[in-house]
Amino acid sequence: MKQLKLTGFVIFLFFLTESLTLSTKPQDVDDVSITQKFIEENVGYITIIIFAQYIQEASFEEVEMLVKTMTEYRDKCLADMTLPECSELANDVLLENICALEGLPQKHNFSHCCSKVDLEKKLCFFHHKKADVGFLPPLPTLDPEEKCQTYKNNRESFLNNYIYEVSRRNPFVFAPTLLTVAARFEEMTKTCCEEQDKANCFRTKAEPVIQYLKASSSFQKNVCGALIKFGLQVLESINVAILSQKFPKIEFKELTSLLEDVSSKYDGCCEGDAVQCIRGRSKVMSHICLKQDSISSKIKECCEKKIPERGECIISSNKDDRPKDLSLREAKFTESENVCEERDANQTSFMAEFLYEYSRRHPELSTPELLRIANVYEDLLKECCHTENPPDCYRHAEHRFNETTEKSLKIVQRECERSQNLGKEDLKYYYLIKLTKIAPQLSTEELTFLGKEMVTALTTCCTLSEEFACVDNLMDLVLGELCGINENRNINPDVDHCCKTNFAFRRSCFEGLEADKAYVPPSTFQGLFTFHTDLCQAHKEELQRKKDRFLVNVVKLKPELPDAELRSLLTDFTNVVVKCCQAEGPEACFNEEGPKVAAKC
């Protein structure tokens, strides 16, 4: 494989053998020729991503076997595309070859998927993915000097292994995003290996890459969760809100056309069909650039970039300026005499147009808030259109919209006040206790992750001028992580109700949740109060992780305890670590102090 050169979203197709309807427009033809070359050079990377995401338990050696098989398949089909096997879709070929690896289906418990066909087979592999990756060993870390030497000695194996490790730990992240991460990782490696202080260079440059991966993962899981749990209409509403805010000058007819491309790509992306996902994304970016004059004034430079770079550029571009002639309100939805008739003629299109008009006029609102407003309007019309005088009823819609936003704003203000009053560390402990009481069935790893994400959302947003939209958007992504992608994910009845009843209002639903009354805690929690000298060797970050885990596990064991008592136990744990690590015999000290903490529980 040649060097992987890309930044931003990777827009490419998978195999040349995929059927493609080519446009005669020069830009489209150019797009295809560029992607074909990219495909030829990067089949191995794409194979690793798909295999590692589907079968996370697979070893690197097993993944390399499949890469060899798929590379041979590619070479054979490039030499003679008339061969019968070359007419199959790439994802189908890949799954067939995964199933054909001797003993692998039985070893990793997916043989039942191999007996299925077509969509059922694809969905079976999708449901085999595990969001909680606590079963995997810790991500291997190399000393910076060793990392650079390994890269220098065998670049291909080094990058393959990196993509494998990241992909299996992020099974729902779209393939183009993972390839972007891999490209940035290589760029970082080449730069830092030339530096004298390699360790500091890696630390500094890794942070934005990690943040990009986390942000992309959260958004993709949230949107896919919406599609799988609530269906295409909710997904399309999300896309209408996002695109209308980003491109406020786009005409509704053009938006509707773009939405067909945007929404269709998610079927493949969310089911884990990387091929369909990649093709769909390429189609979206081509559409935007071909119609850029009527869509946005901010993307001209992006569309002049080569295909691998332009997608990221478009996504990262600023929201376009609101058209100067755009009125503050669209009267046709609240003042027209014929609203009910227009709604009844085509309810889906009518509601999409309302959301479009409201979103492009309100760049200050979050995506969830725009969906709430649309929900409120839809419910209002159901009520008004059955009255004797509908116009008199829906004329007060703006008042309902403002009430809805005020309620959401108060939630954000309370959270930001709490963030300011408690400080970062105490805020984290607040959310760890709250989340564990609400959803004690989640793993300790999931709960500590969610708690930290809540804190990140608030500490990132609460001092910004766009505080409301920022907090509401990020907190909604955290709830998306909690609810998960799969429609069959069950936590407990109250949480499941909030996750599955109404996508737009799940935030306010969670606000009202209390501790799970039906939860039966374990009688004991093995090893919870058994402390060892490894606590004394742990660096600051690792010790903090252990404290977080301790608090979550104490809540799981004693959820009925008031928050203050739970915090007191955490303080006791912290004091024991300080005391015993300073003692002459730390292990003996831990053996003596551990039971004392347990006795208070």
Coordinates of C-alpha atoms in Angstrom, one line a residue:
M1 CA 0.0 0.0 0.0
K2 CA 1.2 3.4 -0.8
Q3 CA 1.1 6.4 1.5
L4 CA -2.3 7.3 2.8
K5 CA -2.6 11.0 1.9
L6 CA -5.7 12.7 3.1
T7 CA -7.1 15.2 5.5
G8 CA -10.7 15.8 6.5
F9 CA -13.5 13.6 5.4
V10 CA -12.4 11.0 3.0
I11 CA -14.7 10.9 0.0
F12 CA -14.1 7.7 -2.0
L13 CA -15.6 4.6 -3.4
F14 CA -14.5 1.1 -2.4
F15 CA -13.9 -1.2 -5.4
L16 CA -14.0 -0.4 -9.0
T17 CA -16.3 -3.4 -9.4
E18 CA -19.1 -1.6 -7.7
S19 CA -21.9 -0.5 -10.0
L20 CA -21.9 3.3 -10.5
T21 CA -24.2 5.6 -12.5
L22 CA -21.8 8.2 -13.8
S23 CA -22.8 11.7 -14.5
T24 CA -21.6 13.5 -17.6
K25 CA -20.7 16.6 -15.6
P26 CA -16.9 17.2 -15.7
Q27 CA -16.5 17.5 -11.9
D28 CA -18.3 14.1 -11.3
V29 CA -16.0 12.4 -13.9
D30 CA -13.0 13.9 -12.2
D31 CA -14.3 12.8 -8.8
V32 CA -14.6 9.2 -9.9
S33 CA -11.1 9.1 -11.5
I34 CA -9.5 10.4 -8.3
T35 CA -11.4 8.1 -6.1
Q36 CA -10.5 5.1 -8.2
K37 CA -6.8 5.8 -7.7
F38 CA -7.4 6.3 -4.0
I39 CA -9.2 2.9 -3.8
E40 CA -6.3 1.1 -5.5
E41 CA -3.9 2.4 -2.9
N42 CA -6.0 1.9 0.2
V43 CA -8.0 -1.3 0.0
G44 CA -6.1 -2.7 2.9
Y45 CA -6.9 0.1 5.3
I46 CA -10.6 -0.1 4.4
T47 CA -10.6 -3.8 4.9
I48 CA -9.0 -3.5 8.4
I49 CA -11.6 -1.0 9.5
I50 CA -14.6 -3.1 8.4
F51 CA -13.3 -6.3 9.9
A52 CA -12.1 -4.8 13.2
Q53 CA -15.4 -3.0 13.7
Y54 CA -17.5 -6.1 12.9
I55 CA -15.3 -8.6 14.8
Q56 CA -13.7 -6.6 17.6
E57 CA -12.2 -9.7 19.3
A58 CA -10.3 -10.7 16.2
S59 CA -6.5 -10.6 16.5
F60 CA -4.3 -8.4 14.3
E61 CA -2.9 -11.5 12.7
E62 CA -6.5 -12.6 11.7
V63 CA -7.2 -9.2 10.3
E64 CA -4.0 -9.3 8.2
M65 CA -5.1 -12.6 6.7
L66 CA -8.3 -11.0 5.5
V67 CA -6.4 -8.0 4.1
K68 CA -4.3 -10.4 2.0
T69 CA -7.4 -12.1 0.7
M70 CA -9.2 -8.9 -0.2
T71 CA -6.1 -7.3 -1.8
E72 CA -5.8 -10.4 -4.0
Y73 CA -9.5 -10.1 -4.8
R74 CA -9.0 -6.5 -5.8
D75 CA -6.0 -7.3 -8.0
K76 CA -7.9 -10.2 -9.7
C77 CA -10.9 -8.0 -10.5
L78 CA -8.8 -5.1 -11.8
A79 CA -7.1 -7.5 -14.1
D80 CA -10.4 -8.9 -15.4
M81 CA -13.6 -7.2 -14.3
T82 CA -15.7 -9.7 -16.3
L83 CA -15.1 -12.5 -13.7
P84 CA -18.4 -13.5 -12.1
E85 CA -17.2 -12.8 -8.5
C86 CA -16.3 -9.2 -9.5
S87 CA -20.0 -8.3 -10.0
E88 CA -20.7 -8.7 -6.3
L89 CA -21.0 -5.8 -3.9
A90 CA -17.8 -5.3 -2.0
N91 CA -19.4 -5.5 1.4
D92 CA -21.0 -8.8 0.5
V93 CA -17.6 -10.1 -0.7
L94 CA -16.0 -9.0 2.5
L95 CA -18.5 -10.7 4.8
E96 CA -18.2 -13.9 2.7
N97 CA -14.5 -13.9 3.2
I98 CA -14.8 -13.2 6.9
C99 CA -17.1 -16.2 7.2
A100 CA -14.7 -18.3 5.1
L101 CA -11.7 -17.8 7.5
E102 CA -11.3 -21.2 9.0
G103 CA -12.5 -21.6 12.5
L104 CA -13.0 -17.8 13.0
P105 CA -16.9 -17.8 13.1
Q106 CA -16.9 -20.4 15.9
K107 CA -14.0 -18.9 17.8
H108 CA -15.6 -15.4 17.9
N109 CA -19.2 -16.5 18.1
F110 CA -20.6 -15.1 14.9
S111 CA -21.3 -18.4 12.9
H112 CA -25.0 -17.7 13.2
C113 CA -24.5 -14.5 11.1
C114 CA -22.8 -16.5 8.4
S115 CA -25.8 -18.7 7.9
K116 CA -27.9 -15.6 7.0
V117 CA -28.1 -13.8 3.6
D118 CA -28.4 -10.3 2.2
L119 CA -29.7 -7.6 4.6
E120 CA -30.3 -10.1 7.5
K121 CA -26.6 -11.1 7.3
K122 CA -25.4 -7.4 7.3
L123 CA -27.7 -6.6 10.2
C124 CA -26.5 -9.6 12.2
F125 CA -22.9 -8.5 11.9
F126 CA -24.0 -5.0 12.8
H127 CA -25.7 -6.2 16.0
H128 CA -22.5 -8.2 16.8
K129 CA -20.7 -4.9 17.4
K130 CA -20.2 -4.0 21.1
A131 CA -20.4 -0.3 22.2
D132 CA -18.8 -1.1 25.6
V133 CA -15.3 -2.1 24.8
G134 CA -14.2 -2.9 28.3
F135 CA -13.6 -6.5 27.2
L136 CA -10.7 -5.4 25.1
P137 CA -7.2 -5.0 26.6
P138 CA -5.9 -1.5 27.3
L139 CA -4.8 0.4 24.1
P140 CA -1.1 -0.5 23.7
T141 CA 1.3 2.4 24.3
L142 CA 4.8 2.6 23.0
D143 CA 7.6 4.8 24.2
P144 CA 8.0 7.7 21.7
E145 CA 11.5 6.5 20.6
E146 CA 10.2 3.0 20.1
K147 CA 7.1 4.3 18.3
C148 CA 9.3 6.2 15.8
Q149 CA 11.7 3.3 15.3
T150 CA 8.7 1.0 14.6
Y151 CA 7.3 3.4 12.1
K152 CA 10.7 3.8 10.4
N153 CA 11.3 0.0 10.2
N154 CA 7.8 -1.0 8.9
R155 CA 5.5 1.9 8.1
E156 CA 2.8 -0.3 6.6
S157 CA 2.5 -2.7 9.6
F158 CA 2.7 0.2 12.1
L159 CA -0.2 2.0 10.4
N160 CA -2.2 -1.1 9.9
N161 CA -2.0 -1.9 13.6
Y162 CA -3.0 1.6 14.6
I163 CA -6.1 1.5 12.4
Y164 CA -6.9 -1.9 13.7
E165 CA -6.7 -0.8 17.4
V166 CA -8.7 2.4 16.9
S167 CA -11.4 0.7 14.7
R168 CA -12.1 -2.1 17.1
R169 CA -12.5 0.4 20.0
N170 CA -14.8 2.6 17.9
P171 CA -17.1 0.1 16.1
F172 CA -19.8 2.7 15.1
V173 CA -17.5 5.4 13.7
F174 CA -17.8 5.8 10.0
A175 CA -14.9 4.5 7.9
P176 CA -14.0 7.9 6.3
T177 CA -13.6 9.4 9.8
L178 CA -11.3 6.6 10.9
L179 CA -9.2 7.1 7.7
T180 CA -9.0 10.8 8.5
V181 CA -7.8 9.9 12.0
A182 CA -5.2 7.5 10.6
A183 CA -3.9 10.2 8.2
R184 CA -3.6 12.7 11.0
F185 CA -1.9 10.1 13.1
E186 CA 0.7 9.5 10.4
E187 CA 1.3 13.2 9.9
M188 CA 1.8 13.6 13.6
T189 CA 4.2 10.7 13.8
K190 CA 6.3 12.0 10.9
T191 CA 6.5 15.4 12.5
C192 CA 7.1 14.3 16.1
C193 CA 9.8 11.8 15.2
E194 CA 11.9 14.7 13.9
E195 CA 11.6 16.6 17.1
Q196 CA 14.0 16.3 20.0
D197 CA 11.3 16.3 22.7
K198 CA 9.2 13.6 21.0
A199 CA 7.0 12.8 24.0
N200 CA 5.8 16.4 24.4
C201 CA 5.2 16.7 20.6
F202 CA 3.0 13.5 20.6
R203 CA 1.1 14.7 23.7
T204 CA 0.4 18.1 22.1
K205 CA -0.5 17.0 18.7
A206 CA -2.6 13.9 19.7
E207 CA -5.1 16.0 21.6
P208 CA -6.9 17.5 18.6
V209 CA -6.9 14.2 16.9
I210 CA -8.5 12.5 19.9
Q211 CA -11.1 15.3 20.2
Y212 CA -11.9 15.0 16.5
L213 CA -12.5 11.3 16.8
K214 CA -14.6 11.7 20.0
A215 CA -16.8 14.5 18.5
S216 CA -17.3 12.6 15.2
S217 CA -18.1 9.4 17.1
S218 CA -20.7 11.1 19.4
F219 CA -22.5 12.8 16.5
Q220 CA -22.5 9.7 14.3
K221 CA -23.8 7.5 17.1
N222 CA -26.5 10.0 18.1
V223 CA -27.8 10.4 14.5
C224 CA -27.7 6.7 13.9
G225 CA -29.5 6.0 17.2
A226 CA -32.2 8.4 16.0
L227 CA -32.5 6.6 12.7
I228 CA -32.6 3.1 14.1
K229 CA -34.9 3.9 17.1
F230 CA -37.2 6.6 15.6
G231 CA -37.0 6.0 11.8
L232 CA -36.2 8.1 8.7
Q233 CA -38.5 11.0 9.5
V234 CA -36.7 12.0 12.7
L235 CA -33.3 11.6 10.9
E236 CA -34.6 13.9 8.1
S237 CA -35.8 16.4 10.7
I238 CA -32.3 16.5 12.2
N239 CA -30.8 17.1 8.8
V240 CA -33.3 19.8 7.9
A241 CA -32.4 21.7 11.1
I242 CA -28.6 21.4 10.7
L243 CA -28.5 22.2 6.9
S244 CA -31.0 25.1 7.2
Q245 CA -28.9 26.7 9.9
K246 CA -25.6 26.1 8.1
F247 CA -27.0 27.2 4.7
P248 CA -29.7 29.7 5.4
K249 CA -29.9 31.0 1.8
I250 CA -30.7 27.6 0.3
E251 CA -34.1 27.3 -1.3
F252 CA -36.5 24.7 0.2
K253 CA -36.7 22.9 -3.1
E254 CA -32.9 22.6 -3.3
L255 CA -32.8 21.5 0.4
T256 CA -35.3 18.8 -0.3
S257 CA -33.1 17.5 -3.2
L258 CA -30.0 17.6 -1.0
L259 CA -31.8 15.8 1.8
E260 CA -32.5 12.8 -0.5
D261 CA -28.7 12.3 -0.8
V262 CA -27.9 13.1 2.8
S263 CA -30.5 10.9 4.4
S264 CA -29.9 7.9 2.0
K265 CA -26.2 7.8 3.0
Y266 CA -27.1 7.1 6.6
D267 CA -28.7 3.7 5.8
G268 CA -25.3 2.3 4.9
C269 CA -23.3 4.3 7.4
C270 CA -25.5 3.4 10.4
E271 CA -25.8 -0.3 9.5
G272 CA -22.0 -0.6 9.1
D273 CA -22.0 -0.9 5.3
A274 CA -18.8 1.1 4.7
V275 CA -19.2 0.9 0.9
Q276 CA -22.6 2.4 0.8
C277 CA -21.7 4.9 3.4
I278 CA -18.6 6.1 1.4
R279 CA -20.5 6.3 -1.9
G280 CA -23.3 8.3 -0.2
R281 CA -20.9 10.7 1.3
S282 CA -19.2 11.3 -2.0
K283 CA -22.6 12.0 -3.6
V284 CA -23.5 14.6 -1.0
M285 CA -20.3 16.5 -1.3
S286 CA -20.5 16.6 -5.1
H287 CA -24.1 17.8 -4.9
I288 CA -23.2 20.6 -2.5
C289 CA -20.2 21.8 -4.7
L290 CA -22.2 21.6 -8.0
K291 CA -24.9 23.8 -6.5
Q292 CA -22.6 25.9 -4.2
D293 CA -23.8 29.3 -5.7
S294 CA -27.3 28.6 -4.5
I295 CA -26.3 26.9 -1.2
S296 CA -23.5 28.9 0.5
S297 CA -21.0 31.6 -0.1
K298 CA -18.6 30.1 2.5
I299 CA -17.6 26.9 0.7
K300 CA -16.0 28.1 -2.6
E301 CA -12.5 27.4 -1.4
C302 CA -13.5 24.1 0.0
C303 CA -15.0 22.9 -3.3
E304 CA -11.7 23.9 -5.1
K305 CA -9.9 21.4 -3.0
K306 CA -9.2 17.8 -4.0
I307 CA -11.8 15.2 -3.1
P308 CA -10.2 13.9 0.1
E309 CA -9.9 17.4 1.6
R310 CA -13.1 19.1 0.5
G311 CA -15.5 17.2 2.7
E312 CA -13.8 18.1 5.9
C313 CA -13.5 21.7 4.7
I314 CA -17.2 21.9 4.0
I315 CA -18.2 20.4 7.3
S316 CA -15.8 22.7 9.2
S317 CA -16.9 25.9 7.3
N318 CA -18.8 28.6 9.2
K319 CA -22.5 29.0 8.9
D320 CA -23.4 31.2 6.0
D321 CA -24.7 34.7 6.7
R322 CA -28.5 35.1 7.0
P323 CA -30.0 36.6 3.9
K324 CA -30.6 40.3 4.5
D325 CA -34.2 40.1 3.1
L326 CA -35.1 37.2 5.4
S327 CA -37.9 38.3 7.7
L328 CA -37.8 37.6 11.4
R329 CA -40.9 35.4 11.1
E330 CA -42.5 33.4 8.3
A331 CA -46.1 34.4 8.4
K332 CA -47.5 31.6 6.3
F333 CA -47.3 29.1 9.2
T334 CA -49.1 31.3 11.8
E335 CA -51.1 33.9 10.0
S336 CA -52.4 32.3 6.9
E337 CA -56.0 31.2 6.8
N338 CA -55.1 28.0 5.0
V339 CA -52.5 26.4 7.2
C340 CA -54.6 23.3 7.9
E341 CA -55.4 22.7 4.3
E342 CA -51.7 23.1 3.3
R343 CA -50.7 20.7 6.1
D344 CA -53.3 18.1 5.1
A345 CA -52.2 18.2 1.4
N346 CA -48.7 16.9 2.3
Q347 CA -48.0 16.8 6.1
T348 CA -44.4 15.5 5.8
S349 CA -43.4 18.3 3.3
F350 CA -45.3 20.9 5.2
M351 CA -43.6 20.1 8.5
A352 CA -40.2 20.0 6.8
E353 CA -40.7 23.4 5.3
F354 CA -41.8 24.8 8.7
L355 CA -38.6 23.4 10.3
Y356 CA -36.5 24.8 7.4
E357 CA -38.0 28.3 7.8
Y358 CA -37.7 28.4 11.6
S359 CA -34.1 27.0 11.6
R360 CA -32.7 29.4 9.1
R361 CA -34.1 32.3 11.2
H362 CA -32.8 31.0 14.5
P363 CA -29.0 30.2 14.3
E364 CA -28.8 30.7 18.1
L365 CA -30.9 27.6 18.8
S366 CA -29.7 24.1 19.2
T367 CA -30.7 21.2 16.9
P368 CA -32.7 19.5 19.7
E369 CA -34.5 22.8 20.5
L370 CA -35.5 23.3 16.8
L371 CA -36.9 19.7 16.8
R372 CA -38.9 20.5 20.0
I373 CA -40.4 23.6 18.4
A374 CA -41.4 21.5 15.4
N375 CA -43.0 19.0 17.7
V376 CA -44.9 21.7 19.6
Y377 CA -46.1 23.2 16.3
E378 CA -47.2 19.8 14.9
D379 CA -49.2 19.1 18.2
L380 CA -50.7 22.6 18.1
L381 CA -52.0 22.0 14.6
K382 CA -53.5 18.7 15.5
E383 CA -55.4 20.6 18.2
C384 CA -56.2 23.7 16.2
C385 CA -57.3 22.1 12.9
H386 CA -60.2 20.4 14.8
T387 CA -61.6 23.6 16.2
E388 CA -64.3 25.8 14.7
N389 CA -61.8 28.6 14.1
P390 CA -58.3 27.2 13.4
P391 CA -56.6 30.5 12.5
D392 CA -57.6 32.0 15.8
C393 CA -56.1 29.0 17.5
Y394 CA -52.7 28.7 15.8
R395 CA -52.2 32.5 15.6
H396 CA -50.6 32.2 19.1
A397 CA -48.0 29.6 18.0
E398 CA -45.1 31.9 18.6
H399 CA -46.1 32.2 22.2
R400 CA -45.9 28.4 22.5
F401 CA -42.5 28.3 20.8
N402 CA -41.1 30.9 23.2
E403 CA -42.5 29.0 26.2
T404 CA -40.7 25.8 25.0
T405 CA -37.4 27.6 24.5
E406 CA -37.7 29.3 27.9
K407 CA -38.1 25.9 29.6
S408 CA -35.0 24.5 27.8
L409 CA -33.1 27.7 28.6
K410 CA -33.8 27.3 32.3
I411 CA -32.4 23.8 32.3
V412 CA -29.2 25.0 30.7
Q413 CA -29.0 27.9 33.1
R414 CA -29.4 25.6 36.1
E415 CA -26.7 23.3 34.8
C416 CA -24.2 26.2 34.1
E417 CA -24.9 27.6 37.6
R418 CA -24.2 24.2 39.1
S419 CA -21.0 24.0 37.0
Q420 CA -19.8 27.4 38.3
N421 CA -20.7 26.7 41.9
L422 CA -19.2 23.2 42.1
G423 CA -16.1 23.4 40.0
K424 CA -14.9 20.8 37.6
E425 CA -14.1 17.9 40.0
D426 CA -17.2 18.2 42.2
L427 CA -19.3 18.6 39.1
K428 CA -18.0 15.3 37.8
Y429 CA -18.8 13.5 41.1
Y430 CA -22.3 15.0 41.0
Y431 CA -22.9 13.5 37.6
L432 CA -21.2 10.1 38.4
I433 CA -23.6 9.7 41.3
K434 CA -26.7 11.0 39.4
L435 CA -26.0 8.8 36.3
T436 CA -25.2 5.7 38.4
K437 CA -28.4 6.0 40.4
I438 CA -30.5 6.5 37.2
A439 CA -28.8 3.7 35.2
P440 CA -26.9 1.4 37.6
Q441 CA -27.2 -1.4 35.0
L442 CA -24.5 0.3 32.8
S443 CA -20.9 -0.8 33.2
T444 CA -18.6 1.2 35.4
E445 CA -16.6 2.2 32.3
E446 CA -19.7 3.5 30.5
L447 CA -20.8 5.5 33.6
T448 CA -17.4 7.1 34.2
F449 CA -17.2 8.0 30.5
L450 CA -20.6 9.6 30.5
G451 CA -19.9 11.6 33.7
K452 CA -16.7 13.0 32.2
E453 CA -18.5 13.9 29.0
M454 CA -21.2 15.8 30.9
V455 CA -18.6 17.9 32.6
T456 CA -16.8 18.5 29.3
A457 CA -20.0 19.8 27.7
L458 CA -20.6 22.3 30.6
T459 CA -17.0 23.5 31.1
T460 CA -16.7 23.9 27.3
C461 CA -19.9 25.8 26.8
C462 CA -21.0 27.7 29.9
T463 CA -18.8 30.7 29.3
L464 CA -19.6 31.1 25.6
S465 CA -21.9 33.7 24.1
E466 CA -23.8 30.8 22.3
E467 CA -24.0 29.0 25.7
F468 CA -27.6 27.7 25.2
A469 CA -27.1 26.0 21.8
C470 CA -23.6 24.7 22.8
V471 CA -24.7 23.1 26.0
D472 CA -28.0 21.7 24.6
N473 CA -26.3 20.2 21.6
L474 CA -23.4 18.6 23.6
M475 CA -25.6 17.3 26.4
D476 CA -27.9 15.8 23.8
L477 CA -24.9 13.9 22.3
V478 CA -24.1 12.5 25.8
L479 CA -27.6 11.3 26.1
G480 CA -27.2 9.7 22.7
E481 CA -24.2 7.8 24.0
L482 CA -26.2 6.7 27.0
C483 CA -29.2 5.5 24.9
G484 CA -26.9 3.8 22.4
I485 CA -27.5 2.9 18.8
N486 CA -29.2 -0.5 18.8
E487 CA -33.0 -0.5 19.2
N488 CA -32.8 -3.6 21.4
R489 CA -30.5 -1.9 24.0
N490 CA -32.4 -2.1 27.3
I491 CA -31.2 -0.4 30.5
N492 CA -34.2 -0.1 32.8
P493 CA -37.8 0.9 32.1
D494 CA -37.5 4.5 33.0
V495 CA -34.3 5.1 31.0
D496 CA -35.6 3.1 28.1
H497 CA -38.8 5.3 28.1
C498 CA -36.7 8.5 27.8
C499 CA -34.5 7.0 25.1
K500 CA -37.3 5.6 22.9
T501 CA -40.4 7.8 23.4
N502 CA -39.5 11.2 21.9
F503 CA -36.1 12.1 20.4
A504 CA -36.6 15.9 20.7
F505 CA -37.8 15.8 24.4
R506 CA -35.5 13.1 25.8
R507 CA -33.4 15.7 27.6
S508 CA -36.3 17.0 29.7
C509 CA -37.4 13.4 30.2
F510 CA -34.0 12.6 31.8
E511 CA -34.2 15.8 33.9
G512 CA -37.2 14.2 35.7
L513 CA -35.6 10.8 36.4
E514 CA -34.7 9.7 39.9
A515 CA -32.9 6.6 41.2
D516 CA -34.0 3.3 39.7
K517 CA -36.3 1.9 42.4
A518 CA -36.4 -1.6 40.8
Y519 CA -32.6 -2.0 40.9
V520 CA -31.4 -4.8 43.1
P521 CA -27.8 -4.1 44.1
P522 CA -25.3 -6.9 44.6
S523 CA -24.9 -8.1 48.2
T524 CA -21.1 -7.5 47.9
F525 CA -18.7 -5.9 45.4
Q526 CA -15.6 -8.1 45.3
G527 CA -12.4 -6.2 45.9
L528 CA -14.1 -2.8 46.2
F529 CA -12.6 -2.1 49.6
T530 CA -9.4 -4.1 49.1
F531 CA -6.7 -1.6 48.4
H532 CA -3.1 -2.3 47.3
T533 CA 0.2 -0.5 46.8
D534 CA -0.5 0.0 43.1
L535 CA -2.4 3.0 44.2
C536 CA 0.9 4.6 45.3
Q537 CA 2.5 4.0 42.0
A538 CA -0.4 5.3 39.9
H539 CA 0.2 8.6 38.1
K540 CA -2.2 11.4 38.7
E541 CA -4.6 10.6 35.8
E542 CA -4.7 6.8 36.6
L543 CA -5.3 7.5 40.3
Q544 CA -8.2 9.8 39.3
R545 CA -9.7 7.1 37.1
K546 CA -9.5 4.7 40.1
K547 CA -11.3 7.3 42.3
D548 CA -14.0 7.7 39.7
R549 CA -14.5 3.9 39.4
F550 CA -14.6 3.6 43.2
L551 CA -17.4 6.1 43.5
V552 CA -19.5 4.6 40.7
N553 CA -19.1 1.1 42.2
V554 CA -20.0 2.4 45.7
V555 CA -23.2 3.9 44.3
K556 CA -24.0 0.6 42.5
L557 CA -23.5 -1.2 45.9
K558 CA -25.4 1.3 48.0
P559 CA -27.7 3.4 45.7
E560 CA -30.0 4.3 48.6
L561 CA -27.3 6.3 50.4
P562 CA -27.7 10.1 50.2
D563 CA -25.2 11.9 47.9
A564 CA -23.4 13.5 50.8
E565 CA -22.6 10.0 52.4
L566 CA -21.4 8.7 49.0
R567 CA -19.1 11.7 48.7
S568 CA -17.9 11.1 52.2
L569 CA -16.9 7.5 51.3
L570 CA -14.9 8.9 48.4
T571 CA -13.2 11.3 50.7
D572 CA -12.3 8.4 53.0
F573 CA -10.9 6.4 50.1
T574 CA -8.7 9.4 49.1
N575 CA -7.5 9.9 52.7
V576 CA -6.6 6.2 53.0
V577 CA -4.5 6.4 49.8
V578 CA -2.7 9.5 51.1
K579 CA -2.1 8.0 54.6
C580 CA -1.0 4.5 53.5
C581 CA 1.3 5.7 50.6
Q582 CA 3.2 7.8 53.2
A583 CA 3.3 4.9 55.7
E584 CA 6.4 2.7 56.3
G585 CA 4.4 -0.4 55.3
P586 CA 1.8 0.7 52.7
E587 CA 0.4 -2.8 52.2
A588 CA -0.2 -3.4 55.9
C589 CA -1.8 0.0 56.2
F590 CA -4.2 -0.7 53.3
N591 CA -5.1 -4.0 54.9
E592 CA -6.0 -2.3 58.1
E593 CA -7.8 0.8 56.6
G594 CA -9.7 -0.8 53.8
P595 CA -12.2 -2.7 56.2
K596 CA -12.7 0.6 58.1
V597 CA -14.0 2.3 54.9
A598 CA -16.1 -0.8 54.1
A599 CA -17.7 -0.6 57.6
K600 CA -19.1 2.8 56.9
C601 CA -20.8 1.7 53.7

